Coordinates of C-alpha atoms and ligand atoms in Angstrom, one line a residue:
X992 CA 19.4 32.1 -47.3
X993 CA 20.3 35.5 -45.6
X994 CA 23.7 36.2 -44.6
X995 CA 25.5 38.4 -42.1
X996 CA 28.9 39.7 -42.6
X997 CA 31.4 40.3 -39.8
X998 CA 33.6 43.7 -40.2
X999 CA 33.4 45.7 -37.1
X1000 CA 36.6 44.9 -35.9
X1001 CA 39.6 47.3 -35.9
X1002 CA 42.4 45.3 -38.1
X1003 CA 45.2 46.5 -35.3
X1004 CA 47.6 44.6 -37.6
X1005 CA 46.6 46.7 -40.5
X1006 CA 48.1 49.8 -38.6
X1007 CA 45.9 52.0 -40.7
X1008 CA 43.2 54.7 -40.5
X1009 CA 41.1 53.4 -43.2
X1010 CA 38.5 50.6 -41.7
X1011 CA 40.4 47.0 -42.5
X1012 CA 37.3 45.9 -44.8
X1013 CA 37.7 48.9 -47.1
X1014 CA 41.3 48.1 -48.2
X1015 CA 41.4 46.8 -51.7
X1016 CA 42.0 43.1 -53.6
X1017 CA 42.1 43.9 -57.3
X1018 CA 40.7 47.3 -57.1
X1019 CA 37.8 46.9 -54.8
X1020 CA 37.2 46.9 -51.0
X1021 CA 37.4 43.5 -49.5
X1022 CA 34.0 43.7 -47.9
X1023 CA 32.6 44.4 -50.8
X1024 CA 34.2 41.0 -52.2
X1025 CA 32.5 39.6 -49.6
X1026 CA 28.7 41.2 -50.2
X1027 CA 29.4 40.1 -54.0
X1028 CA 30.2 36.6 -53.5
X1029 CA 27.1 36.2 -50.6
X1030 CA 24.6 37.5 -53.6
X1031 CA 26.1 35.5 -56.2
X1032 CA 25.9 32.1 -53.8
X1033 CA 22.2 33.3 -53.6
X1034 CA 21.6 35.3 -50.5
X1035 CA 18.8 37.0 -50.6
X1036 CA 19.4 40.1 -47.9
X1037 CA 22.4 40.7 -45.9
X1038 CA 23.4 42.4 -42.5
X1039 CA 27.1 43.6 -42.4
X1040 CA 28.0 44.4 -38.4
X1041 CA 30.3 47.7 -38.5
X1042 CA 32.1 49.2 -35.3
X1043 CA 35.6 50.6 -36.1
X1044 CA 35.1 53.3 -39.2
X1045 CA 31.7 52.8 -39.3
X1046 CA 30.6 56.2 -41.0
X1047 CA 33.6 55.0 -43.1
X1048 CA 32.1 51.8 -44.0
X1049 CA 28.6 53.4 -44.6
X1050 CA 29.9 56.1 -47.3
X1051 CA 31.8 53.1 -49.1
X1052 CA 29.4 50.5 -49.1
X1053 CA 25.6 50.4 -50.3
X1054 CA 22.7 47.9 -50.8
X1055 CA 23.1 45.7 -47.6
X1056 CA 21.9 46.4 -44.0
X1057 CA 24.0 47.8 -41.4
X1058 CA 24.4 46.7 -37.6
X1059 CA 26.8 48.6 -35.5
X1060 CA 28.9 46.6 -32.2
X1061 CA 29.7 49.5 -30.3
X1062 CA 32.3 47.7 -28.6
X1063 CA 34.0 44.8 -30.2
X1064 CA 34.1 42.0 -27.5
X1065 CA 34.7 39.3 -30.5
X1066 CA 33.2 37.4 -33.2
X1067 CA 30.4 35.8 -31.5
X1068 CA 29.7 39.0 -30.1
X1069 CA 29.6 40.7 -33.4
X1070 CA 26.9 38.4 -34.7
X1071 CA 25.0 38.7 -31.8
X1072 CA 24.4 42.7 -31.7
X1073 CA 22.8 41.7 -34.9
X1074 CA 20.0 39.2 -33.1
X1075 CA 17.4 41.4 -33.5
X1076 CA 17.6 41.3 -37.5
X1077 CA 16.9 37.8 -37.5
X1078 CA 14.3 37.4 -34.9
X1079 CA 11.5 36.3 -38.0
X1080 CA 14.3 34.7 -39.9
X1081 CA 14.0 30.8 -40.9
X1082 CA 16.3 28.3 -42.5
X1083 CA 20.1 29.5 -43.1
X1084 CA 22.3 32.1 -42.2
X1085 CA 25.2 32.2 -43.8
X1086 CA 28.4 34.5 -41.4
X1087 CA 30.9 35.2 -43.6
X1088 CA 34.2 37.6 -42.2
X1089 CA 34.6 41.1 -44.3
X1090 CA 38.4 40.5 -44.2
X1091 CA 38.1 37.2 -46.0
X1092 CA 38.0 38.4 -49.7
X1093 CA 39.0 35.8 -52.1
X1094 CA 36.3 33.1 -52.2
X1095 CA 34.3 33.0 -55.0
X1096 CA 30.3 33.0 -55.2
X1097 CA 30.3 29.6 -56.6
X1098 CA 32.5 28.3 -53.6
X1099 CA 30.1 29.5 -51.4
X1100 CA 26.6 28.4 -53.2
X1101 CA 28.6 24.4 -53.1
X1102 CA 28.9 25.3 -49.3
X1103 CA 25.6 26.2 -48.5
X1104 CA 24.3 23.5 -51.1
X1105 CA 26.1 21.1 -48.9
X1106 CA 25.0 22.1 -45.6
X1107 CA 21.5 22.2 -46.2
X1108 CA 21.7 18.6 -47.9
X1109 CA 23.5 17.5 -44.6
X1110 CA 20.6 18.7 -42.2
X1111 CA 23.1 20.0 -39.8
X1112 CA 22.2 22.6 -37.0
X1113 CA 26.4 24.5 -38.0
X1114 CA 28.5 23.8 -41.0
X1115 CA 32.0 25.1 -40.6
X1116 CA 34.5 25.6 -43.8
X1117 CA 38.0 24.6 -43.6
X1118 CA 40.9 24.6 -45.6
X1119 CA 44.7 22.8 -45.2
X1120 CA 47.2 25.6 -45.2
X1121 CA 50.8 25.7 -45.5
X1122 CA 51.5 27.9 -42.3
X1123 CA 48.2 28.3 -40.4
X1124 CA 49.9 30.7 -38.6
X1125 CA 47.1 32.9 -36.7
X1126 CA 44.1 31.0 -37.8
X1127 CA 41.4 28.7 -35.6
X1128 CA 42.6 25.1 -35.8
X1129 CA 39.7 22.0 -36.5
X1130 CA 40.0 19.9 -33.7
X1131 CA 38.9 17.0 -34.9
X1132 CA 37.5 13.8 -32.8
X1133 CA 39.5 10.2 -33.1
X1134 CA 36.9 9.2 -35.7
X1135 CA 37.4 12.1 -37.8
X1136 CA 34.1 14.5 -37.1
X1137 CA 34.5 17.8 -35.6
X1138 CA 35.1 18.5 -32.2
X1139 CA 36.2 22.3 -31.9
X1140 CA 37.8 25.1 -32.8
X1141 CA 41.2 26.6 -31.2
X1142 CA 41.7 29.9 -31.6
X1143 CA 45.9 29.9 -32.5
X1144 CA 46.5 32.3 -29.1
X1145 CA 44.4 29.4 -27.3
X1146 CA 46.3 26.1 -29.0
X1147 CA 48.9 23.9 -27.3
X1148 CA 51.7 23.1 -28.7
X1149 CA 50.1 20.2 -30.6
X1150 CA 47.1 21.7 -31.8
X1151 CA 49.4 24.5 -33.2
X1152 CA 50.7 21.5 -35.5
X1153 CA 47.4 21.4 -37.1
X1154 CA 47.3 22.4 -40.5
X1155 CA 43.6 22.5 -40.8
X1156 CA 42.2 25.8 -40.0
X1157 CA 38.7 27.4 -39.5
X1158 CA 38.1 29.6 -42.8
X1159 CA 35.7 32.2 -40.8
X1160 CA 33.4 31.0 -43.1
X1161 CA 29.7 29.2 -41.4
X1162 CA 26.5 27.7 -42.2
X1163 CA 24.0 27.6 -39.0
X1164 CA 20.5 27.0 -38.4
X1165 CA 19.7 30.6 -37.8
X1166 CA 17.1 30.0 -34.4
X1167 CA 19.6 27.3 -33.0
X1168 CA 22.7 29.7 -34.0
X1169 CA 21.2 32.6 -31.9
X1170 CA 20.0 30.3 -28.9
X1171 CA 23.6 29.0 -28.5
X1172 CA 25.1 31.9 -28.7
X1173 CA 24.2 33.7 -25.5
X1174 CA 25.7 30.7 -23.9
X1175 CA 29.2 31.4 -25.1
X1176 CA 31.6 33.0 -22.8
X1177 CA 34.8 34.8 -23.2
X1178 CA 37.3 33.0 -20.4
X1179 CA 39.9 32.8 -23.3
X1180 CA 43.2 33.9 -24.1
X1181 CA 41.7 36.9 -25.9
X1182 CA 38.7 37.8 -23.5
X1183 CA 36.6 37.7 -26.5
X1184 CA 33.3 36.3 -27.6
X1185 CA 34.7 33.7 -29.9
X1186 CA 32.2 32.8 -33.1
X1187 CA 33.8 28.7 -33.5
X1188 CA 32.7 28.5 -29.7
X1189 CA 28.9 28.0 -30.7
X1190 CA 30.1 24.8 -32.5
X1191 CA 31.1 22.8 -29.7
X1192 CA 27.7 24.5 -27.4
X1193 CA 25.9 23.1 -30.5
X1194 CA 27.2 19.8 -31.0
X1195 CA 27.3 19.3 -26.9
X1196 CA 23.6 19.9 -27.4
X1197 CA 23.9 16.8 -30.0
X1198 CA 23.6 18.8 -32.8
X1199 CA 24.9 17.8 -35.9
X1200 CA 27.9 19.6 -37.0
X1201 CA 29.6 19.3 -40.6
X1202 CA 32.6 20.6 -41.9
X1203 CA 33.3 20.8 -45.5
X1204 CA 37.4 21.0 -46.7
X1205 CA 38.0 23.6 -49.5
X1206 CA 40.7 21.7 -52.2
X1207 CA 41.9 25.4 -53.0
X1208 CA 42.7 27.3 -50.0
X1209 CA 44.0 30.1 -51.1
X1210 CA 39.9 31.0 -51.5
X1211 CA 40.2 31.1 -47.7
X1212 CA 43.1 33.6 -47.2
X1213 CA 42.4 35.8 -44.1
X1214 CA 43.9 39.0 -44.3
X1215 CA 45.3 40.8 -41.1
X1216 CA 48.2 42.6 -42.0
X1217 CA 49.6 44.5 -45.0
X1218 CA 51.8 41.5 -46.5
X1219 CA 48.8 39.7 -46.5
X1220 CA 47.3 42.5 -48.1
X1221 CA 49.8 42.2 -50.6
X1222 CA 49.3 38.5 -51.1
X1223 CA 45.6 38.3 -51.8
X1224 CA 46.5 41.2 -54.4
X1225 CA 48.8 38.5 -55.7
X1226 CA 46.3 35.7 -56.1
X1227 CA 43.7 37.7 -57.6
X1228 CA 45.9 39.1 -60.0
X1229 CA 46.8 36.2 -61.4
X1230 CA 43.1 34.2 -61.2
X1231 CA 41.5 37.4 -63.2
X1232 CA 44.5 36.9 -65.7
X1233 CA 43.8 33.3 -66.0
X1234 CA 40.4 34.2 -66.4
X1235 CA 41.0 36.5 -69.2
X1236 CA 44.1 34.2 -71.1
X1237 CA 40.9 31.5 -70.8
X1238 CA 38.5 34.1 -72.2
X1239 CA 41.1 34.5 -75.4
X1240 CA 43.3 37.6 -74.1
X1241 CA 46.9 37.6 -75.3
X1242 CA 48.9 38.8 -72.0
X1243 CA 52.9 38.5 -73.1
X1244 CA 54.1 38.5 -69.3
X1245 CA 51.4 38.1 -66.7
X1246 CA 53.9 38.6 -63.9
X1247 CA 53.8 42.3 -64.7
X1248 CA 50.1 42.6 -66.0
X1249 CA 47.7 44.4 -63.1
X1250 CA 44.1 43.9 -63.6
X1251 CA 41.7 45.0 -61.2
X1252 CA 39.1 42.4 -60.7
X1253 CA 36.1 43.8 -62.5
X1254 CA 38.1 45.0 -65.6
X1255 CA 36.5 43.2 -68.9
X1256 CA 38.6 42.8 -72.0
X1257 CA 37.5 41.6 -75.0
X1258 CA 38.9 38.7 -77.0
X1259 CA 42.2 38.9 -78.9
X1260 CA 43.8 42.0 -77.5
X1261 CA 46.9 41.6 -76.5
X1262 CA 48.2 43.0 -73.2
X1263 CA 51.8 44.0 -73.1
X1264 CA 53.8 44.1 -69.8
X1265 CA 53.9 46.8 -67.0
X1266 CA 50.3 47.3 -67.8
X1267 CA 47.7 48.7 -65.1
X1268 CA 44.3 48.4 -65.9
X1269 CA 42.0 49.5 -62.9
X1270 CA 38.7 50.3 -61.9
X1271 CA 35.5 49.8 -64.7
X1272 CA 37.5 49.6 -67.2
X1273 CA 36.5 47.9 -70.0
X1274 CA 38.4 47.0 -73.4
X1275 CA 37.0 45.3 -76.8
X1276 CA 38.4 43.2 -79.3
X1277 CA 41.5 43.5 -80.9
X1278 CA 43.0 46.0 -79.1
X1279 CA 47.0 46.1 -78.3
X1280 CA 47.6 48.2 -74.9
X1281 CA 50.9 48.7 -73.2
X1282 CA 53.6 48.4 -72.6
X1283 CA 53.6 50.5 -69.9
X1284 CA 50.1 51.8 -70.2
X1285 CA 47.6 52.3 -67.2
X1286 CA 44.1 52.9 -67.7
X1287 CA 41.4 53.7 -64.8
X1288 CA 37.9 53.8 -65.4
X1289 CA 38.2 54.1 -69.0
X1290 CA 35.3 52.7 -71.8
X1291 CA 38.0 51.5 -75.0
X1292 CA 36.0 50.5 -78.1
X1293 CA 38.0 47.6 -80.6
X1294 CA 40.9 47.7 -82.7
X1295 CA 42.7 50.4 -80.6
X1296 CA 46.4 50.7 -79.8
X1297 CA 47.8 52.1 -76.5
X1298 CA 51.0 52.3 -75.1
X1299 CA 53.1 54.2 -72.8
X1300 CA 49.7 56.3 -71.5
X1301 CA 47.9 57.0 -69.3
X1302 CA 43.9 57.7 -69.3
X1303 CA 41.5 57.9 -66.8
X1304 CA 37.7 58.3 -66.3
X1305 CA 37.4 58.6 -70.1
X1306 CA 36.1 56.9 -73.5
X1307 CA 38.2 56.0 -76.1
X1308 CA 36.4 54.8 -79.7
X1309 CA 37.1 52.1 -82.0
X1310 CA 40.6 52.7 -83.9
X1311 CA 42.3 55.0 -82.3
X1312 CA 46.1 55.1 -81.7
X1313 CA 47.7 56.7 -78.4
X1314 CA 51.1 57.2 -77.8
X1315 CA 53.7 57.0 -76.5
X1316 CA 53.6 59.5 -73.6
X1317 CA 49.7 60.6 -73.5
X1318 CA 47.8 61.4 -70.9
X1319 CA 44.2 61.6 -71.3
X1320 CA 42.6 63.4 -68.3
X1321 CA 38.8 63.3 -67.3
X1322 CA 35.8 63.8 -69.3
X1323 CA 37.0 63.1 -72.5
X1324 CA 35.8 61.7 -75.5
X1325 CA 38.3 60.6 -78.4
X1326 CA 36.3 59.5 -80.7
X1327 CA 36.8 56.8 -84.0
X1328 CA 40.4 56.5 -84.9
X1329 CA 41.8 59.9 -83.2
X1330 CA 45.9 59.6 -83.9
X1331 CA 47.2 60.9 -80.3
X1332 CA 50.8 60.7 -79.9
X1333 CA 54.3 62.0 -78.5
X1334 CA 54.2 63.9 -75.2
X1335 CA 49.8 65.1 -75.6
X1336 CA 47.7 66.3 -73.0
X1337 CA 44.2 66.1 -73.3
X1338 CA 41.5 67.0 -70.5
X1339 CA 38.1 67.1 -70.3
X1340 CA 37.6 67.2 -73.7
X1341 CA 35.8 66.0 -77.0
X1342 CA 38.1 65.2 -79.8
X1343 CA 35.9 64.0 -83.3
X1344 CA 36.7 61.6 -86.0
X1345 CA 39.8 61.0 -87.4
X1346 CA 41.4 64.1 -86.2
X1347 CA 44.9 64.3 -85.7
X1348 CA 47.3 65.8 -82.5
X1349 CA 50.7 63.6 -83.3
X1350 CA 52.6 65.7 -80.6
X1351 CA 53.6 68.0 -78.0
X1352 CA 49.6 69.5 -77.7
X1353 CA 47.6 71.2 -74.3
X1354 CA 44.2 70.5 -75.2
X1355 CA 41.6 71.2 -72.4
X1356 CA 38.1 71.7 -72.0
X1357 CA 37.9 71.4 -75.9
X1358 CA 35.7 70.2 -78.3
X1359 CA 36.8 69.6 -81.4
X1360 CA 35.0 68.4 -84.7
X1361 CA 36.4 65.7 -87.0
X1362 CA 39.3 65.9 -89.8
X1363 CA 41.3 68.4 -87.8
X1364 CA 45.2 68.2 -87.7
X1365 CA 46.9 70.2 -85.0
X1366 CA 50.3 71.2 -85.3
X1367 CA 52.8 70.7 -83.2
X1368 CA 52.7 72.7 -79.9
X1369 CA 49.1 74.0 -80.2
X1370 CA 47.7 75.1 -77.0
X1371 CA 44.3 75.6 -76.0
X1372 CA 45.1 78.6 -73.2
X1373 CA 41.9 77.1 -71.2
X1374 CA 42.7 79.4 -67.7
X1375 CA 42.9 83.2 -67.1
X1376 CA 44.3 82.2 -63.2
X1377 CA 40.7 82.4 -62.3
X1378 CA 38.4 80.7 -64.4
X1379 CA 38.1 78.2 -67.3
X1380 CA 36.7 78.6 -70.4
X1381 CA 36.4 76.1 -73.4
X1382 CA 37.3 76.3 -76.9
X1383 CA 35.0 75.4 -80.0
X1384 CA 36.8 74.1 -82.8
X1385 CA 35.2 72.8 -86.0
X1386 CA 35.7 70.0 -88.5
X1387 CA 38.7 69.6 -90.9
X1388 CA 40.8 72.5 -89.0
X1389 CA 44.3 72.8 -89.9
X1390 CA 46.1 74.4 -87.1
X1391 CA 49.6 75.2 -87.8
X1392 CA 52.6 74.6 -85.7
X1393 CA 53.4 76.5 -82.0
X1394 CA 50.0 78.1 -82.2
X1395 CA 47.9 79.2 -78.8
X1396 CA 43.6 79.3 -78.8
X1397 CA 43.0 81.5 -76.3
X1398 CA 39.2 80.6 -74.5
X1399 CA 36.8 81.4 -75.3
X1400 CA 37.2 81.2 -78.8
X1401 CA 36.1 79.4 -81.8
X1402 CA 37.4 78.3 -84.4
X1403 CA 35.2 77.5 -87.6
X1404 CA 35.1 74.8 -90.0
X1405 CA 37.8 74.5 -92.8
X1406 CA 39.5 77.2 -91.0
X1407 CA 43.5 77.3 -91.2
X1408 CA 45.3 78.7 -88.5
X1409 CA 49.2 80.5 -89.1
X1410 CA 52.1 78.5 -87.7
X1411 CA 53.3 81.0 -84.4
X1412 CA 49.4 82.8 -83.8
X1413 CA 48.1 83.6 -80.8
X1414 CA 44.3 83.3 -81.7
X1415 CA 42.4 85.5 -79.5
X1416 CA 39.1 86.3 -81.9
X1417 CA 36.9 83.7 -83.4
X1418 CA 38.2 82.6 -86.4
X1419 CA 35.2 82.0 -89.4
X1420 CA 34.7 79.4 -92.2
X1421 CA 37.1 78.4 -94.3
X1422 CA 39.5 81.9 -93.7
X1423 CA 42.9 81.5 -92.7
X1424 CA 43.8 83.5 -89.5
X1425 CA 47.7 84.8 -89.2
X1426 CA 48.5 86.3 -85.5
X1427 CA 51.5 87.1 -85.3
X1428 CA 54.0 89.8 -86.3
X1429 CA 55.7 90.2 -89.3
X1430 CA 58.9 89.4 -89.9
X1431 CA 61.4 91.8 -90.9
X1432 CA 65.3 90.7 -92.7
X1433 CA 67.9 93.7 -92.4
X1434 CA 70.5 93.7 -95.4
X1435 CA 73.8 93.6 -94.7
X1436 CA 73.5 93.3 -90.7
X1437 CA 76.1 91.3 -90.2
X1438 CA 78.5 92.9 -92.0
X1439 CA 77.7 96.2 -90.7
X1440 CA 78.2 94.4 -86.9
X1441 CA 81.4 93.4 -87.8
Ligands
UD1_1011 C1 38.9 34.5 -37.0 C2 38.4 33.2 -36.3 C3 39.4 32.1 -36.7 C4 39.6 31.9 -38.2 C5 39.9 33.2 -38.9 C6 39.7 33.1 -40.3 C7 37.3 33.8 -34.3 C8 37.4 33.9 -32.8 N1 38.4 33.4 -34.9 O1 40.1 34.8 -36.5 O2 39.0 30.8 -36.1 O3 40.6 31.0 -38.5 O4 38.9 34.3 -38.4 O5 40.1 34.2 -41.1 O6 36.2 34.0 -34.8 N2 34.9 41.2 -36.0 C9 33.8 42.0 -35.6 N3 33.6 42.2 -34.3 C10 34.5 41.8 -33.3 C11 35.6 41.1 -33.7 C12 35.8 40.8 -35.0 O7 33.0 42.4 -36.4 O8 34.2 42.1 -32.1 C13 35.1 41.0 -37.4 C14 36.4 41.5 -37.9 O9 36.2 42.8 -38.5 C15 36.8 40.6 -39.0 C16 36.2 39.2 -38.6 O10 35.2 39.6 -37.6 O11 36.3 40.9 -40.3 C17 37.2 38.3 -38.0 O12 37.9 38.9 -36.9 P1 39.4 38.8 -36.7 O13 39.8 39.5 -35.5 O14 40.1 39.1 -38.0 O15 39.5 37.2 -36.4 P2 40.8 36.3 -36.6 O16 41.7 36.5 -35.5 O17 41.3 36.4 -38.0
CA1012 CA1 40.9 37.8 -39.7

């Protein structure tokens, strides 16, 4: 089974400059959606026809075969500037929409299963919608089997009643498909080269033509326009929560729990609300994040507690405890249960075992051994206005309060650093370092003011 993917169009009713097919459902771009559903259903190699943002398209999306429609004269158009990459092709070709992102790879392999078990020349999904507002309408004959598709701008008044719509979604014969298609003409309301026209050239041919109702059409949900946008959003929200309450995640209020659709948490951690979690990230067992916590693209071992934070592109080990107010900024590393907490900063930076930075801390381009404790208000002064430079800190340092490491600089292991120092020189083993001035009481300075 090979499958070619429709997403050349322009998606007017987007009213965007980014390519319709790239916007994202649950994180990720709905044509890719679409490409990860075809190779789950078991497609073997497949075509996507881009037009509108193609370079755009091409820089977002890898692993399939591209086919540009200069001009986009309609569906059936689309798929046949694409002929030519199926002229040794047998069997099925599955054409699937790139703006259709919510079906699932199972959906589509009971499709496909069903159309080659039927022996039809087309098979043609359909689902009963609530307001089909916009979509193709099955015409059906007066003993039930398919007689054609309506495009909504083409429908009478009574075919506009029908709630059964065309899902975009088609099994064909892959010869037969590309035979009938130059025989398809564009005298509609649209001037286009509709797709659901091959059907009725097909089945006036005495094909035989199947359809196959989905029971949950919200698997079918076209998107055109930015509420739309925001609906599909909706709907894979909550299916990946489902999916991970099933899997034996606690999620106190789903209505405010964002989870982009290739997230993996592991079992028993409980998400609190206002919680984002985006991208690849992934989360083990045990672990309590939010409220109010985003995360994007971060790796979080088990057993580790998170809230009001933010990290991104970053790893976080087993145990540790973040927040509230930390932001943990890429390339960093906080390894085995790290205490991080009250108004911290850390970027791009390696933080070892058990160390401690409870609050109010700048630490950037760092790394930092285990044991350490920094006081409150340490500052790693990482940029001279021109340049950044890292600094080397070792195990079990004890820096004291208000203090700033100015990089390059190291500082030893067992080293103690003054409450109120400006460290500018390396700092060695086990000595304590003092940088600042002394302090000085005057006797009777008051009085003499007075
Ligand atoms: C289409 C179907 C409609 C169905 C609906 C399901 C046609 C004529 N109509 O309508 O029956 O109910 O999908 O969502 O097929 N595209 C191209 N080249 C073109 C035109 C479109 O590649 O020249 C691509 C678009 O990028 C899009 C897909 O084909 O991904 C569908 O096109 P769109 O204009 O959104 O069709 P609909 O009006 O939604
Ligand atoms: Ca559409």
């Amino acid at each position: 089974m090979e499958t070619i993917i429709l997403a050349a169009g322009k998606g007017t009713r987007m009213k965007s400059k980014l390519p319709k097919v790239l916007h994202k459902v649950g994180g990720k771009a709905m044509l890719q959606h679409v490409i990860d559903a075809a190779k789950a259903a078991g497609s073997t190699r497949e075509v996507v026809v881009i037009g509108s943002g193609a370079e755009l398209v091409r820089q977002e999306i890898s692993g399939v075969e591209f086919v540009l429609q200069e001009e986009q004269l309609g569906t059936g158009h689309a798929v046949l500037s694409a002929k030519e990459k199926f002229a040794d092709s047998k069997g099925t070709l599955m054409v699937l929409c790139g703006d259709t992102p919510l079906f699932t790879g199972d959906l589509l392999k009971k499709f496909v299963d069903t159309h080659e078990n039927s022996k039809s020349a087309a098979t043609v999904l359909t689902a009963e919608i609530p307001d089909a507002t916009g979509y193709g309408r099955i015409v059906r004959e007066d003993d039930n089997t398919f007689k054609k598709i309506v495009e909504h701008k083409d429908a009478t008044y009574y075919e506009r009643q029908i709630r059964e719509v065309n899902a975009g979604i088609y099994c064909f014969d892959v010869q037969k498909l590309f035979t009938a298609l130059t025989k398809v003409k564009n005298e509609n309301a649209q001037g286009e080269y509709y797709l659901p026209d091959v059907l009725t050239i097909l089945k006036n041919s005495a094909e035989k033509i199947s359809t196959v109702v989905v029971d949950d059409y919200t698997q079918t949900f076209g998107i055109n326009s930015r509420a739309q946008l925001a609906a599909a959003n909706k709907i894979m929200r909550q299916r990946k929560n489902l999916e991970l309450m099933d899997s034996g995640v606690t999620i106190i209020d789903p209505d405010s729990t964002f989870v982009d659709a290739e997230v993996e948490v592991g079992q028993d951690t409980i998400i609190y609300p206002n919680t984002y979690l985006e991208g690849k990230t992934k989360i083990g067992e045990d672990c309590t994040i939010g409220p109010s916590t985003r995360l994007t693209n971060v790796i979080v071992g088990n057993n580790v507690q998170a809230q009001f934070s933010y990290c991104h592109d970053s790893e976080i080990c087993d145990g540790v405890i973040l927040g509230p107010y930390v932001h943990i900024r890429p390339g960093s590393k906080i390894s085995k249960n790290v205490k991080i907490g009250n108004f911290v900063e850390v970027k791009n930076s390696n933080i070892g075992e058990g160390s401690k930075l409870p609050h109010l801390q700048y630490i950037g381009d760092c790394d930092m051994g285990s044991g350490c404790n920094m006081g409150c208000g340490t500052i790693t002064v990482n940029y001279d206005g021109k340049k950044k430079f890292r600094t080397t800190i070792g195990d079990n340092v004890f820096v004291g309060c208000n203090s700033n490491l100015v990089a390059p600089v190291t500082v030893e292991d067992g080293a103690y650093i003054a409450a109120g120092s400006t460290i500018t020189e390396n700092v060695p083993k086990n000595n304590l370092a003092i940088a600042r001035s002394r302090q000085t009481n005057i006797e009777g300075w008051t009085d003499k003011r007075k």
